[in-house]
């Protein structure tokens, strides 16, 4: 059994230092193997210009990942979180997720499917969907709107992912929570959805985030759920190997029963 969880919180827009200290403080009293945090959780989400992104995005590795590497090392924990990335070569910005463990930065995933005005500020991701064996579990990363594209989850599940770590800033009430539950069920995998809560109001724009972060088991059961509008850190014990069994009935293995020859045009 391993301990996995989410930290649903309300980042302060533009205050990376304060957000990082809040994260570190929450983790300080937490025991977990894998903890997932929201999308863009070190900067806030509601950017209203490219200049704002340019001011707050960081290279990876960079100061934010170095800070969190120290936290992960001290706590012997894996962290998955969303942050704004600046590619120093291409000068593009990405809405990225990082996987950081006791030995440092392990992987970066750049959000493939950009949502709404993210398209004005970020480049679509160019990192393939990949599964990482952490020893405690095999994990894949998706960022928020990626869950609307079943191919993304399926790609990770077919590579052997046992847990999807899903930093999010969901804004369509109830939708993401339902979709991720179905994705977990149709792939028989665990799912840790780390959503944020609260409202951001900036330069005439306003977004309210739907909270209700959740951990879903491979049979679709909700094993942990946060309230919609409060900060919440929850940890549960799971057995990742449960996700290796794809049977729905004694005669139905979800992966062996696939008919890819009929799916191609
Ligand atoms: C989203 O992709 N942040 C809804």
mmCIF file of C-alpha atoms and ligand atoms in Angstrom:
data_model
loop_
_atom_site.group_PDB
_atom_site.id
_atom_site.type_symbol
_atom_site.label_atom_id
_atom_site.label_comp_id
_atom_site.label_asym_id
_atom_site.label_seq_id
_atom_site.Cartn_x
_atom_site.Cartn_y
_atom_site.Cartn_z
ATOM 1 C CA UNK A 1 0.000 0.000 0.000
ATOM 2 C CA UNK A 2 1.142 3.534 -0.709
ATOM 3 C CA UNK A 3 -0.172 6.938 0.305
ATOM 4 C CA UNK A 4 -1.359 9.304 -2.419
ATOM 5 C CA UNK A 5 -3.118 12.623 -2.075
ATOM 6 C CA UNK A 6 -3.947 16.082 -3.295
ATOM 7 C CA UNK A 7 -3.555 19.559 -1.899
ATOM 8 C CA UNK A 8 -6.437 21.746 -3.078
ATOM 9 C CA UNK A 9 -5.699 25.361 -2.323
ATOM 10 C CA UNK A 10 -6.156 28.900 -3.536
ATOM 11 C CA UNK A 11 -2.882 30.368 -4.859
ATOM 12 C CA UNK A 12 -2.293 34.115 -4.737
ATOM 13 C CA UNK A 13 -1.921 35.469 -8.284
ATOM 14 C CA UNK A 14 1.605 36.606 -9.069
ATOM 15 C CA UNK A 15 3.142 35.806 -5.674
ATOM 16 C CA UNK A 16 5.300 32.754 -6.429
ATOM 17 C CA UNK A 17 7.228 33.091 -3.186
ATOM 18 C CA UNK A 18 4.082 33.119 -1.032
ATOM 19 C CA UNK A 19 2.581 30.200 -2.950
ATOM 20 C CA UNK A 20 5.746 28.120 -2.603
ATOM 21 C CA UNK A 21 5.904 28.764 1.124
ATOM 22 C CA UNK A 22 2.253 27.852 1.495
ATOM 23 C CA UNK A 23 2.887 24.575 -0.355
ATOM 24 C CA UNK A 24 5.974 23.799 1.736
ATOM 25 C CA UNK A 25 4.116 24.549 4.954
ATOM 26 C CA UNK A 26 1.230 22.238 4.002
ATOM 27 C CA UNK A 27 3.618 19.447 3.061
ATOM 28 C CA UNK A 28 5.660 19.821 6.255
ATOM 29 C CA UNK A 29 3.093 17.968 8.369
ATOM 30 C CA UNK A 30 2.042 15.520 5.631
ATOM 31 C CA UNK A 31 3.150 11.936 5.112
ATOM 32 C CA UNK A 32 2.574 10.707 1.571
ATOM 33 C CA UNK A 33 4.363 8.903 -1.228
ATOM 34 C CA UNK A 34 2.817 11.012 -4.009
ATOM 35 C CA UNK A 35 1.135 14.404 -3.601
ATOM 36 C CA UNK A 36 -0.543 16.226 -6.497
ATOM 37 C CA UNK A 37 -1.071 20.008 -6.548
ATOM 38 C CA UNK A 38 -3.168 22.183 -8.914
ATOM 39 C CA UNK A 39 -2.344 23.540 -12.373
ATOM 40 C CA UNK A 40 -0.278 26.780 -12.483
ATOM 41 C CA UNK A 41 -0.307 26.656 -8.707
ATOM 42 C CA UNK A 42 2.834 28.702 -8.137
ATOM 43 C CA UNK A 43 1.675 31.711 -10.171
ATOM 44 C CA UNK A 44 -2.132 31.604 -10.262
ATOM 45 C CA UNK A 45 -4.124 30.949 -13.439
ATOM 46 C CA UNK A 46 -5.884 34.070 -14.705
ATOM 47 C CA UNK A 47 -3.209 35.685 -16.867
ATOM 48 C CA UNK A 48 -4.460 38.665 -18.838
ATOM 49 C CA UNK A 49 -1.421 39.391 -21.030
ATOM 50 C CA UNK A 50 1.680 37.731 -22.433
ATOM 51 C CA UNK A 51 3.775 40.238 -20.477
ATOM 52 C CA UNK A 52 2.382 38.819 -17.252
ATOM 53 C CA UNK A 53 3.302 35.310 -18.354
ATOM 54 C CA UNK A 54 6.779 36.524 -19.334
ATOM 55 C CA UNK A 55 7.281 37.977 -15.839
ATOM 56 C CA UNK A 56 6.182 34.862 -13.982
ATOM 57 C CA UNK A 57 7.154 31.885 -16.164
ATOM 58 C CA UNK A 58 10.410 30.154 -15.227
ATOM 59 C CA UNK A 59 12.845 27.784 -16.853
ATOM 60 C CA UNK A 60 12.689 24.171 -15.728
ATOM 61 C CA UNK A 61 14.896 23.450 -13.881
ATOM 62 C CA UNK A 62 14.791 26.851 -12.228
ATOM 63 C CA UNK A 63 14.211 28.502 -8.852
ATOM 64 C CA UNK A 64 10.752 26.973 -8.320
ATOM 65 C CA UNK A 65 11.774 23.409 -9.121
ATOM 66 C CA UNK A 66 14.949 23.797 -7.002
ATOM 67 C CA UNK A 67 12.876 24.957 -4.039
ATOM 68 C CA UNK A 68 10.470 22.039 -4.426
ATOM 69 C CA UNK A 69 13.291 19.537 -4.934
ATOM 70 C CA UNK A 70 14.463 20.429 -1.435
ATOM 71 C CA UNK A 71 10.953 19.904 -0.052
ATOM 72 C CA UNK A 72 10.583 16.548 -1.848
ATOM 73 C CA UNK A 73 14.015 15.385 -0.681
ATOM 74 C CA UNK A 74 13.401 16.339 2.947
ATOM 75 C CA UNK A 75 9.967 14.681 2.977
ATOM 76 C CA UNK A 76 10.975 11.680 0.817
ATOM 77 C CA UNK A 77 7.919 12.387 -1.335
ATOM 78 C CA UNK A 78 6.973 12.629 -5.010
ATOM 79 C CA UNK A 79 5.296 15.877 -6.056
ATOM 80 C CA UNK A 80 3.342 16.613 -9.233
ATOM 81 C CA UNK A 81 2.312 20.217 -9.799
ATOM 82 C CA UNK A 82 1.494 22.712 -12.493
ATOM 83 C CA UNK A 83 3.667 25.748 -13.234
ATOM 84 C CA UNK A 84 4.304 28.277 -15.999
ATOM 85 C CA UNK A 85 7.414 27.308 -17.966
ATOM 86 C CA UNK A 86 9.660 29.475 -20.137
ATOM 87 C CA UNK A 87 11.771 27.623 -22.695
ATOM 88 C CA UNK A 88 15.042 29.525 -22.775
ATOM 89 C CA UNK A 89 15.851 28.427 -26.331
ATOM 90 C CA UNK A 90 12.544 28.890 -28.172
ATOM 91 C CA UNK A 91 11.326 31.679 -25.816
ATOM 92 C CA UNK A 92 7.931 29.953 -25.815
ATOM 93 C CA UNK A 93 5.786 29.609 -22.701
ATOM 94 C CA UNK A 94 4.179 26.343 -21.653
ATOM 95 C CA UNK A 95 1.504 25.395 -19.139
ATOM 96 C CA UNK A 96 3.546 22.559 -17.674
ATOM 97 C CA UNK A 97 3.438 19.876 -15.010
ATOM 98 C CA UNK A 98 6.576 18.766 -13.231
ATOM 99 C CA UNK A 99 7.329 15.493 -11.494
ATOM 100 C CA UNK A 100 9.775 15.985 -8.639
ATOM 101 C CA UNK A 101 10.996 13.256 -6.296
ATOM 102 C CA UNK A 102 13.431 12.564 -3.491
ATOM 103 C CA UNK A 103 16.262 12.536 -6.073
ATOM 104 C CA UNK A 104 15.199 15.728 -7.794
ATOM 105 C CA UNK A 105 13.388 16.710 -10.987
ATOM 106 C CA UNK A 106 12.308 13.621 -12.940
ATOM 107 C CA UNK A 107 10.065 14.875 -15.748
ATOM 108 C CA UNK A 108 8.275 17.798 -17.345
ATOM 109 C CA UNK A 109 5.000 17.478 -19.239
ATOM 110 C CA UNK A 110 3.734 20.416 -21.304
ATOM 111 C CA UNK A 111 -0.064 20.663 -21.504
ATOM 112 C CA UNK A 112 -1.107 19.394 -24.927
ATOM 113 C CA UNK A 113 -4.704 20.632 -25.039
ATOM 114 C CA UNK A 114 -4.910 24.312 -24.167
ATOM 115 C CA UNK A 115 -8.182 25.660 -22.773
ATOM 116 C CA UNK A 116 -9.807 28.929 -23.887
ATOM 117 C CA UNK A 117 -7.539 31.993 -23.412
ATOM 118 C CA UNK A 118 -4.542 29.837 -22.496
ATOM 119 C CA UNK A 119 -4.200 29.743 -26.292
ATOM 120 C CA UNK A 120 -3.318 33.452 -26.230
ATOM 121 C CA UNK A 121 -0.441 33.017 -23.829
ATOM 122 C CA UNK A 122 0.973 29.507 -24.021
ATOM 123 C CA UNK A 123 2.269 27.258 -26.781
ATOM 124 C CA UNK A 124 0.611 23.833 -27.066
ATOM 125 C CA UNK A 125 2.725 21.142 -25.463
ATOM 126 C CA UNK A 126 5.257 19.161 -27.448
ATOM 127 C CA UNK A 127 6.146 16.490 -24.881
ATOM 128 C CA UNK A 128 4.834 12.979 -25.609
ATOM 129 C CA UNK A 129 2.551 11.270 -23.109
ATOM 130 C CA UNK A 130 4.905 9.159 -21.014
ATOM 131 C CA UNK A 131 4.670 6.926 -17.988
ATOM 132 C CA UNK A 132 7.253 7.122 -15.197
ATOM 133 C CA UNK A 133 8.076 4.259 -12.868
ATOM 134 C CA UNK A 134 8.614 5.827 -9.459
ATOM 135 C CA UNK A 135 9.229 2.540 -7.675
ATOM 136 C CA UNK A 136 6.107 3.102 -5.558
ATOM 137 C CA UNK A 137 3.882 3.273 -8.673
ATOM 138 C CA UNK A 138 3.857 3.944 -12.406
ATOM 139 C CA UNK A 139 2.377 7.389 -13.062
ATOM 140 C CA UNK A 140 1.334 9.551 -15.992
ATOM 141 C CA UNK A 141 0.618 13.271 -15.988
ATOM 142 C CA UNK A 142 -2.202 15.250 -17.589
ATOM 143 C CA UNK A 143 -3.029 18.928 -17.066
ATOM 144 C CA UNK A 144 -6.668 19.970 -16.631
ATOM 145 C CA UNK A 145 -8.417 20.146 -20.058
ATOM 146 C CA UNK A 146 -6.354 17.152 -21.283
ATOM 147 C CA UNK A 147 -8.963 14.966 -19.575
ATOM 148 C CA UNK A 148 -11.489 15.912 -22.292
ATOM 149 C CA UNK A 149 -9.366 13.947 -24.793
ATOM 150 C CA UNK A 150 -9.753 10.229 -24.035
ATOM 151 C CA UNK A 151 -6.806 9.375 -26.298
ATOM 152 C CA UNK A 152 -4.426 11.093 -23.879
ATOM 153 C CA UNK A 153 -5.500 8.976 -20.920
ATOM 154 C CA UNK A 154 -5.661 5.830 -23.050
ATOM 155 C CA UNK A 155 -2.116 6.396 -24.292
ATOM 156 C CA UNK A 156 -0.870 6.569 -20.713
ATOM 157 C CA UNK A 157 -2.966 3.612 -19.586
ATOM 158 C CA UNK A 158 -1.730 1.440 -22.465
ATOM 159 C CA UNK A 159 1.832 2.278 -21.412
ATOM 160 C CA UNK A 160 1.031 0.846 -17.994
ATOM 161 C CA UNK A 161 0.136 3.901 -15.944
ATOM 162 C CA UNK A 162 -1.393 2.911 -12.616
ATOM 163 C CA UNK A 163 -2.129 6.467 -11.451
ATOM 164 C CA UNK A 164 -2.960 9.600 -13.430
ATOM 165 C CA UNK A 165 -1.719 12.713 -11.653
ATOM 166 C CA UNK A 166 -3.892 15.570 -12.837
ATOM 167 C CA UNK A 167 -3.114 19.160 -11.777
ATOM 168 C CA UNK A 168 -6.163 21.239 -12.695
ATOM 169 C CA UNK A 169 -7.937 24.580 -12.531
ATOM 170 C CA UNK A 170 -11.439 23.421 -13.465
ATOM 171 C CA UNK A 171 -14.071 26.058 -14.124
ATOM 172 C CA UNK A 172 -17.048 24.134 -15.575
ATOM 173 C CA UNK A 173 -19.012 22.985 -12.516
ATOM 174 C CA UNK A 174 -19.093 19.201 -12.100
ATOM 175 C CA UNK A 175 -17.824 18.389 -15.602
ATOM 176 C CA UNK A 176 -14.202 17.549 -14.871
ATOM 177 C CA UNK A 177 -15.126 15.538 -11.809
ATOM 178 C CA UNK A 178 -17.508 13.390 -13.893
ATOM 179 C CA UNK A 179 -15.158 13.003 -16.838
ATOM 180 C CA UNK A 180 -12.170 11.968 -14.746
ATOM 181 C CA UNK A 181 -14.311 9.394 -12.967
ATOM 182 C CA UNK A 182 -15.246 7.865 -16.321
ATOM 183 C CA UNK A 183 -11.631 7.976 -17.543
ATOM 184 C CA UNK A 184 -10.520 6.080 -14.412
ATOM 185 C CA UNK A 185 -13.274 3.507 -14.901
ATOM 186 C CA UNK A 186 -12.797 2.967 -18.641
ATOM 187 C CA UNK A 187 -9.051 2.449 -18.160
ATOM 188 C CA UNK A 188 -9.216 0.843 -14.711
ATOM 189 C CA UNK A 189 -6.636 3.148 -13.213
ATOM 190 C CA UNK A 190 -6.363 5.383 -10.164
ATOM 191 C CA UNK A 191 -6.855 9.094 -10.709
ATOM 192 C CA UNK A 192 -5.719 11.963 -8.508
ATOM 193 C CA UNK A 193 -7.427 15.170 -9.579
ATOM 194 C CA UNK A 194 -5.911 18.151 -7.760
ATOM 195 C CA UNK A 195 -8.113 21.130 -8.493
ATOM 196 C CA UNK A 196 -7.854 24.603 -7.037
ATOM 197 C CA UNK A 197 -10.593 26.536 -5.283
ATOM 198 C CA UNK A 198 -11.450 30.207 -4.930
ATOM 199 C CA UNK A 199 -12.078 33.065 -7.355
ATOM 200 C CA UNK A 200 -9.605 35.135 -9.341
ATOM 201 C CA UNK A 201 -10.628 38.588 -10.544
ATOM 202 C CA UNK A 202 -8.119 40.470 -12.669
ATOM 203 C CA UNK A 203 -8.323 43.323 -15.181
ATOM 204 C CA UNK A 204 -12.071 42.882 -15.748
ATOM 205 C CA UNK A 205 -11.922 39.067 -15.957
ATOM 206 C CA UNK A 206 -13.220 36.689 -13.348
ATOM 207 C CA UNK A 207 -13.020 32.929 -12.862
ATOM 208 C CA UNK A 208 -14.379 30.775 -10.065
ATOM 209 C CA UNK A 209 -12.724 27.389 -9.685
ATOM 210 C CA UNK A 210 -14.775 24.355 -8.792
ATOM 211 C CA UNK A 211 -12.603 22.607 -6.167
ATOM 212 C CA UNK A 212 -13.962 19.131 -5.409
ATOM 213 C CA UNK A 213 -10.574 17.525 -6.002
ATOM 214 C CA UNK A 214 -10.931 13.781 -5.923
ATOM 215 C CA UNK A 215 -9.189 10.431 -5.888
ATOM 216 C CA UNK A 216 -10.874 7.749 -7.961
ATOM 217 C CA UNK A 217 -10.239 4.003 -7.779
ATOM 218 C CA UNK A 218 -10.033 1.779 -10.904
ATOM 219 C CA UNK A 219 -13.659 0.675 -10.376
ATOM 220 C CA UNK A 220 -14.793 4.306 -10.492
ATOM 221 C CA UNK A 221 -15.414 4.676 -6.769
ATOM 222 C CA UNK A 222 -14.577 8.054 -5.234
ATOM 223 C CA UNK A 223 -12.162 7.315 -2.402
ATOM 224 C CA UNK A 224 -11.529 10.939 -1.407
ATOM 225 C CA UNK A 225 -13.188 14.217 -2.297
ATOM 226 C CA UNK A 226 -12.601 17.807 -1.242
ATOM 227 C CA UNK A 227 -15.343 20.398 -0.744
ATOM 228 C CA UNK A 228 -15.964 22.760 -3.694
ATOM 229 C CA UNK A 229 -14.866 25.966 -2.015
ATOM 230 C CA UNK A 230 -12.376 25.224 0.755
ATOM 231 C CA UNK A 231 -8.717 24.371 0.901
ATOM 232 C CA UNK A 232 -8.203 20.691 1.598
ATOM 233 C CA UNK A 233 -5.293 18.262 1.815
ATOM 234 C CA UNK A 234 -6.322 14.622 1.690
ATOM 235 C CA UNK A 235 -4.288 11.441 1.630
ATOM 236 C CA UNK A 236 -5.532 7.883 1.089
ATOM 237 C CA UNK A 237 -3.870 4.488 1.026
ATOM 238 C CA UNK A 238 -4.082 2.620 -2.259
ATOM 239 C CA UNK A 239 -2.574 -0.457 -3.822
ATOM 240 C CA UNK A 240 -1.371 0.649 -7.295
ATOM 241 C CA UNK A 241 -1.230 -2.985 -8.507
ATOM 242 C CA UNK A 242 -5.045 -2.976 -8.465
ATOM 243 C CA UNK A 243 -4.776 -0.930 -11.665
ATOM 244 C CA UNK A 244 -2.954 -3.763 -13.447
ATOM 245 C CA UNK A 245 -6.100 -5.905 -13.468
ATOM 246 C CA UNK A 246 -8.236 -4.755 -16.404
ATOM 247 C CA UNK A 247 -11.087 -7.235 -15.889
ATOM 248 C CA UNK A 248 -14.650 -5.925 -15.762
ATOM 249 C CA UNK A 249 -16.109 -9.443 -15.744
ATOM 250 C CA UNK A 250 -14.354 -12.820 -15.746
ATOM 251 C CA UNK A 251 -14.701 -12.723 -19.557
ATOM 252 C CA UNK A 252 -13.902 -9.068 -20.181
ATOM 253 C CA UNK A 253 -10.431 -7.590 -19.971
ATOM 254 C CA UNK A 254 -10.767 -3.966 -21.056
ATOM 255 C CA UNK A 255 -7.446 -3.889 -22.853
ATOM 256 C CA UNK A 256 -7.554 -7.363 -24.438
ATOM 257 C CA UNK A 257 -11.117 -6.703 -25.654
ATOM 258 C CA UNK A 258 -10.094 -3.580 -27.557
ATOM 259 C CA UNK A 259 -10.545 -3.765 -31.364
ATOM 260 C CA UNK A 260 -7.972 -1.296 -32.704
ATOM 261 C CA UNK A 261 -8.315 -2.726 -36.208
ATOM 262 C CA UNK A 262 -11.863 -1.310 -36.263
ATOM 263 C CA UNK A 263 -10.883 2.059 -34.819
ATOM 264 C CA UNK A 264 -8.643 3.055 -37.702
ATOM 265 C CA UNK A 265 -10.337 4.872 -40.595
HETATM 266 C C1 LIG B 1 -8.426 24.157 -17.804
HETATM 267 O O1 LIG B 1 -7.882 23.455 -18.664
HETATM 268 N N1 LIG B 1 -7.723 24.876 -16.954
HETATM 269 C C2 LIG B 1 -9.889 24.206 -17.699
#
